[in-house]
PDB file of C-alpha atoms in Angstrom:
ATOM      1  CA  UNK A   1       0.000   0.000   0.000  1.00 89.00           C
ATOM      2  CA  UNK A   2       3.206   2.418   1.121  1.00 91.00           C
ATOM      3  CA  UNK A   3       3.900   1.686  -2.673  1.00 92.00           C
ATOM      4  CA  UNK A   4       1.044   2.604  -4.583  1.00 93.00           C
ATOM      5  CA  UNK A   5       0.943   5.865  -2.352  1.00 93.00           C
ATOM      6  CA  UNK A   6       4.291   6.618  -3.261  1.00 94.00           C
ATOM      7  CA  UNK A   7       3.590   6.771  -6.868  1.00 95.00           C
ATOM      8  CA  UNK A   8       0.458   8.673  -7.023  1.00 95.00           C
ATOM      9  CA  UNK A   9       3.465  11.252  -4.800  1.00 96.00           C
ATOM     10  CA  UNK A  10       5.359  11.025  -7.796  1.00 96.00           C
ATOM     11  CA  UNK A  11       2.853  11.271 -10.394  1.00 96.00           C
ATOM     12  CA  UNK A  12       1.753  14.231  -8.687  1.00 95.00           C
ATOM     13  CA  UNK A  13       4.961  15.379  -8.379  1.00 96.00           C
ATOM     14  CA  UNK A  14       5.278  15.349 -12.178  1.00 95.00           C
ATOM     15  CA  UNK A  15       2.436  16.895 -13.046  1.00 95.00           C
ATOM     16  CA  UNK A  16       3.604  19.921 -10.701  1.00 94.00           C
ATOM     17  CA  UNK A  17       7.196  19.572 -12.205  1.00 93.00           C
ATOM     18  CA  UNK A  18       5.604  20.508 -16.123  1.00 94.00           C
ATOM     19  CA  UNK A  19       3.457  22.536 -14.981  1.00 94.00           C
ATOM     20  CA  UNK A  20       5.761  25.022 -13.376  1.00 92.00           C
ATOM     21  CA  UNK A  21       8.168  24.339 -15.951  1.00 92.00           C
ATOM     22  CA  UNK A  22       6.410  24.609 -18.868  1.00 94.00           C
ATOM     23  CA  UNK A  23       4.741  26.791 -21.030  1.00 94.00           C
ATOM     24  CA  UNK A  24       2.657  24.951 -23.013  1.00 95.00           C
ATOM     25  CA  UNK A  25       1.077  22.900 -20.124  1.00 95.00           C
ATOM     26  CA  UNK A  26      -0.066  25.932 -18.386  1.00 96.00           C
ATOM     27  CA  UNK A  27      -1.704  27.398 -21.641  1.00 96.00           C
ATOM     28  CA  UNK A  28      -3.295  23.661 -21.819  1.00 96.00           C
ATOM     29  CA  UNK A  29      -4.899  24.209 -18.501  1.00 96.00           C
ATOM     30  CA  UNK A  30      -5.231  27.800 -18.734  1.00 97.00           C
ATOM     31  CA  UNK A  31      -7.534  26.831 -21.816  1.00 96.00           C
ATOM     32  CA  UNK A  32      -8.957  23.771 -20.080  1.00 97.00           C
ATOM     33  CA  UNK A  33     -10.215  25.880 -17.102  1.00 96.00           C
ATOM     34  CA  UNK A  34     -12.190  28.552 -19.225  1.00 96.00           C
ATOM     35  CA  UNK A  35     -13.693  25.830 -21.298  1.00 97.00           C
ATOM     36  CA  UNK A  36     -15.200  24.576 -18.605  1.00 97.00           C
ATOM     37  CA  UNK A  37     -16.346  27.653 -17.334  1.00 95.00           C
ATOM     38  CA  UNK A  38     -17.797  28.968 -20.618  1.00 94.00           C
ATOM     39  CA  UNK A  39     -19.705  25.253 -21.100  1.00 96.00           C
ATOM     40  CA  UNK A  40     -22.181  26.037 -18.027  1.00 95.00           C
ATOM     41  CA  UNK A  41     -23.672  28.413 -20.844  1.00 95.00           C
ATOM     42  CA  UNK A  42     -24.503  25.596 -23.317  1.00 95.00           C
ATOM     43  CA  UNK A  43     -27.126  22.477 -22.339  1.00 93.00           C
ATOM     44  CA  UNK A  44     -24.594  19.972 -22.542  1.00 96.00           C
ATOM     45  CA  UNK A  45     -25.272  16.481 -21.983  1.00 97.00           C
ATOM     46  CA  UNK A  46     -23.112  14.203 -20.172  1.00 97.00           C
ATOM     47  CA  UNK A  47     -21.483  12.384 -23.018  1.00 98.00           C
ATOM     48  CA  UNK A  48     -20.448  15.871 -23.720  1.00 97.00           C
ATOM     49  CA  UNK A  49     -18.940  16.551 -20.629  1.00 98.00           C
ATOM     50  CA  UNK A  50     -17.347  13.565 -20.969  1.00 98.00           C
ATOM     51  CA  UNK A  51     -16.327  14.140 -23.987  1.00 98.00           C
ATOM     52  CA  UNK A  52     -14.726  17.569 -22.899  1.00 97.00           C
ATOM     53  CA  UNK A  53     -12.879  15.770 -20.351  1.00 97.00           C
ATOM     54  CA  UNK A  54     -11.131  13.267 -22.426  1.00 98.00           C
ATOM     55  CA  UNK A  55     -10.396  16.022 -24.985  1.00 98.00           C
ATOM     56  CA  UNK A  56      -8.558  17.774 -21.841  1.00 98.00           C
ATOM     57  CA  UNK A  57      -7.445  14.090 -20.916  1.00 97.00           C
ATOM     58  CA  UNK A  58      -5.401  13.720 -24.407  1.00 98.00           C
ATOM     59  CA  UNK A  59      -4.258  17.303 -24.694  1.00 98.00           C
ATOM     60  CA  UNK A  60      -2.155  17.111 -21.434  1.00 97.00           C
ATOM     61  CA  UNK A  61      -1.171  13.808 -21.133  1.00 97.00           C
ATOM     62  CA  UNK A  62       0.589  14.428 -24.452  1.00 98.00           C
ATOM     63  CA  UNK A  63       2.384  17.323 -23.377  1.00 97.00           C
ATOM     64  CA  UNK A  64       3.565  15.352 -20.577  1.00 97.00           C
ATOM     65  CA  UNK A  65       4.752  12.849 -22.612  1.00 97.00           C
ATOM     66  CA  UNK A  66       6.527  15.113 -25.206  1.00 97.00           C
ATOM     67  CA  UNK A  67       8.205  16.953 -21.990  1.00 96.00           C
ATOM     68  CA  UNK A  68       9.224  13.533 -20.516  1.00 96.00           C
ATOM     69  CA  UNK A  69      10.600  12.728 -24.535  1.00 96.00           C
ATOM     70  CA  UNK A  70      12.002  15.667 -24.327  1.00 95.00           C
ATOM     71  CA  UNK A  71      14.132  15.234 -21.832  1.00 95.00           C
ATOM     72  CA  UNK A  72      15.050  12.004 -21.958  1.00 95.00           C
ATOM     73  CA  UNK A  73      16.794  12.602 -25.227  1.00 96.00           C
ATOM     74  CA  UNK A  74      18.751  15.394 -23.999  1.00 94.00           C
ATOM     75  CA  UNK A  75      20.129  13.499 -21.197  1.00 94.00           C
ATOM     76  CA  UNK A  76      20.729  10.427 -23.867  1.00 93.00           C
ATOM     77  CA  UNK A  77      21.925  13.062 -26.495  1.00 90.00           C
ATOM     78  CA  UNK A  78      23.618  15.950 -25.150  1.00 84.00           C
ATOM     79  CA  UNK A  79      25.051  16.935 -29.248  1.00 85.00           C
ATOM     80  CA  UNK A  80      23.152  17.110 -31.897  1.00 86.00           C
ATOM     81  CA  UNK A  81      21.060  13.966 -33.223  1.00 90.00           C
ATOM     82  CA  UNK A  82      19.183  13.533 -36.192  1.00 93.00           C
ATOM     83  CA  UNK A  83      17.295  10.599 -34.339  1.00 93.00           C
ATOM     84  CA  UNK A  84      17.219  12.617 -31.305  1.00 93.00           C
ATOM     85  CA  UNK A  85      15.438  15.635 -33.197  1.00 94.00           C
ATOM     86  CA  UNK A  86      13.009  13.240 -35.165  1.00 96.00           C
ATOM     87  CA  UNK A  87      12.226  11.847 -31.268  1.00 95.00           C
ATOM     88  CA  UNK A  88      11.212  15.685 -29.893  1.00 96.00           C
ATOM     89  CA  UNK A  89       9.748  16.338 -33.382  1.00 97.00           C
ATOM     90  CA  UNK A  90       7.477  13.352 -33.395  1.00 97.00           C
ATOM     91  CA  UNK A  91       6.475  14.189 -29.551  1.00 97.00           C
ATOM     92  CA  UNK A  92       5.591  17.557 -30.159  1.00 97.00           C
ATOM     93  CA  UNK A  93       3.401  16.668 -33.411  1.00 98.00           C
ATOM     94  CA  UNK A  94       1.193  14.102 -31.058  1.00 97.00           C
ATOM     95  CA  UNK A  95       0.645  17.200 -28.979  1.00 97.00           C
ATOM     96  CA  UNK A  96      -0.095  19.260 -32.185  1.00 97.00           C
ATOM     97  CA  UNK A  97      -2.882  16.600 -33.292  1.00 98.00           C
ATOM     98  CA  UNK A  98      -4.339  16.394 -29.592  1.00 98.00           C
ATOM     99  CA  UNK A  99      -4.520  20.127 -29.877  1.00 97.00           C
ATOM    100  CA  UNK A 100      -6.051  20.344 -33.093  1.00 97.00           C
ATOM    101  CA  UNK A 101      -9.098  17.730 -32.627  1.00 98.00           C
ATOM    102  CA  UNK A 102      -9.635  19.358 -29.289  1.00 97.00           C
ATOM    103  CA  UNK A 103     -10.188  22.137 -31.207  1.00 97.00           C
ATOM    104  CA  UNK A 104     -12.095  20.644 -33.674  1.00 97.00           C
ATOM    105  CA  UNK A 105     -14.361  19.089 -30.624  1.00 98.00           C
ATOM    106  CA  UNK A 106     -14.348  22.519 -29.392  1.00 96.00           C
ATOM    107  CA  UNK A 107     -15.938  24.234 -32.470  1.00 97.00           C
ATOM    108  CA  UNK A 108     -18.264  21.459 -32.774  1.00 97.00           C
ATOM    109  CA  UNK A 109     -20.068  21.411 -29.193  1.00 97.00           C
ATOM    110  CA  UNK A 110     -19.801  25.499 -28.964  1.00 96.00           C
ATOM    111  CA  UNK A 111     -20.657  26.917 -32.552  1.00 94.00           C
ATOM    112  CA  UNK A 112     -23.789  28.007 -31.806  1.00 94.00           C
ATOM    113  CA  UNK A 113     -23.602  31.684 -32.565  1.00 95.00           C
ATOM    114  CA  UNK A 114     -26.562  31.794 -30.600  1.00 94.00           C
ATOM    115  CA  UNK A 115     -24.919  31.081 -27.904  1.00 95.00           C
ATOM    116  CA  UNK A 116     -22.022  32.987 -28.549  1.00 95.00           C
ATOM    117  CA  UNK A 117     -24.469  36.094 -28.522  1.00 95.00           C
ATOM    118  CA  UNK A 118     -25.753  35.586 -25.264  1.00 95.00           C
ATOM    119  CA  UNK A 119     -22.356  34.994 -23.749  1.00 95.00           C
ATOM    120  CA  UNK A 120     -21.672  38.574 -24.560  1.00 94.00           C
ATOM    121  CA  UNK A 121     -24.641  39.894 -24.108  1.00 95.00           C
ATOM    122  CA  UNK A 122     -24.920  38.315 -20.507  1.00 95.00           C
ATOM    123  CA  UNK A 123     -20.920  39.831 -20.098  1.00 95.00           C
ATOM    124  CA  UNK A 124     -21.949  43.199 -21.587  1.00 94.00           C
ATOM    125  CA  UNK A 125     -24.957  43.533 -18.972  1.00 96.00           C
ATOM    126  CA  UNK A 126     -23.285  42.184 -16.413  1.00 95.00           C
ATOM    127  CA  UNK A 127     -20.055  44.700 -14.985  1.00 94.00           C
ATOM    128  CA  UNK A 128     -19.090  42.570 -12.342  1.00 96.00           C
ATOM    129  CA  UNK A 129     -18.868  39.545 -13.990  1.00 95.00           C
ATOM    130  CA  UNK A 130     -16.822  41.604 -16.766  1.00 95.00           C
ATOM    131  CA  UNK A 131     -14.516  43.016 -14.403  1.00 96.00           C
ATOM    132  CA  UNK A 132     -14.384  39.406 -12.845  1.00 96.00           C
ATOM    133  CA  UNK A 133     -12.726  37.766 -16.341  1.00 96.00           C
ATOM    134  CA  UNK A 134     -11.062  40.520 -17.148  1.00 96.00           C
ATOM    135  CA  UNK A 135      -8.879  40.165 -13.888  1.00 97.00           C
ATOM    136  CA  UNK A 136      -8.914  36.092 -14.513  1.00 96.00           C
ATOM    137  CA  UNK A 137      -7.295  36.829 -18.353  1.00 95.00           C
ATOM    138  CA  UNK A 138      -4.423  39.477 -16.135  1.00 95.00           C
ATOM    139  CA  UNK A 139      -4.068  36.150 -13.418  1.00 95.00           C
ATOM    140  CA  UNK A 140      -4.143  33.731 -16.432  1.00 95.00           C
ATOM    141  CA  UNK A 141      -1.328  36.253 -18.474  1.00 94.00           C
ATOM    142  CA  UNK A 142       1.212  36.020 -15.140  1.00 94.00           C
ATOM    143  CA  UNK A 143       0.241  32.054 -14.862  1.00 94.00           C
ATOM    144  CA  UNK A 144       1.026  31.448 -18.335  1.00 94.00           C
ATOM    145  CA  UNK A 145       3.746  33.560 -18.862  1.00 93.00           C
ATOM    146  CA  UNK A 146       5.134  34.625 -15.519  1.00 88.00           C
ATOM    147  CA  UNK A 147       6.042  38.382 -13.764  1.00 64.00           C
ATOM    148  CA  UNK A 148       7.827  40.565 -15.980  1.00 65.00           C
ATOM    149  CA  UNK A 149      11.538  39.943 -14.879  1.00 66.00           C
ATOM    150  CA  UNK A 150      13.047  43.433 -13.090  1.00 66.00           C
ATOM    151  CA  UNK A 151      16.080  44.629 -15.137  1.00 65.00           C
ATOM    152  CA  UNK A 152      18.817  46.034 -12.244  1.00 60.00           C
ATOM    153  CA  UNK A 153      20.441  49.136 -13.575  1.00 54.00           C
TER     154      UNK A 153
END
């Protein structure tokens, strides 16, 4: 039991690892996140939802996979490889497919302009709850991208 606990510590631990360290997996959740959020507008059924989440699933767990790629071959291959670039290349372009399905899954359970319209509207009437995502899209740009680095004269 001591085991099993200790790996779902290190899985954890992972996750936490490329999330701090990189870019792309905070953009993935960043984007993740306000899906969600924005989906409470739409009558979405359950296979939907589900749907959504293994779309998130997919997205992430292949940018884990091209980070853990990633470095493995530079620790393997320090110089330059041919092999080792095809390996990052081929990584990255699973993350590139995940990313483009999830936004083709995207486009297909939220094209309703009609429901586009009444997300702004409901925004547009609503200052609060403007003011509200406007401060989450300043939190998401310093999550994403990180505090502007002070330059020491």
């Amino acid at each position: 039991m001591r085991a099993l606990l200790k790996s779902f510590v290190y899985a954890f631990r992972g996750i936490l690892a490329a999330v701090k360290t990189q870019r792309n997996m905070r953009i993935h959740f960043t984007a993740a996140v306000y899906v969600t959020a924005f989906s409470f507008f739409y009558d979405l059924t359950r296979a939907e939802y589900a749907l959504l989440a293994l779309t998130f699933g997919a997205v992430i767990s292949c940018e884990m996979i091209n980070t853990a790629v990633e470095a493995a071959v530079d620790i393997s291959s320090p110089g330059y490889s041919e092999k080792a670039g095809f390996a990052k290349d081929a990584a990255a372009g699973a993350v590139l497919v995940a990313a483009v399905f999830a936004v083709v899954v995207g486009v297909l359970l939220f094209g309703d302009i009609a429901v586009i319209k009444e997300i702004f509207r409901y925004y547009g009437s609503h200052f609060l709850a403007l003011a509200g995502l406007i401060c989450s899209f300043v939190a998401v740009l310093v999550f994403v991208f990180g505090l502007p680095k002070r330059r020491d004269n």
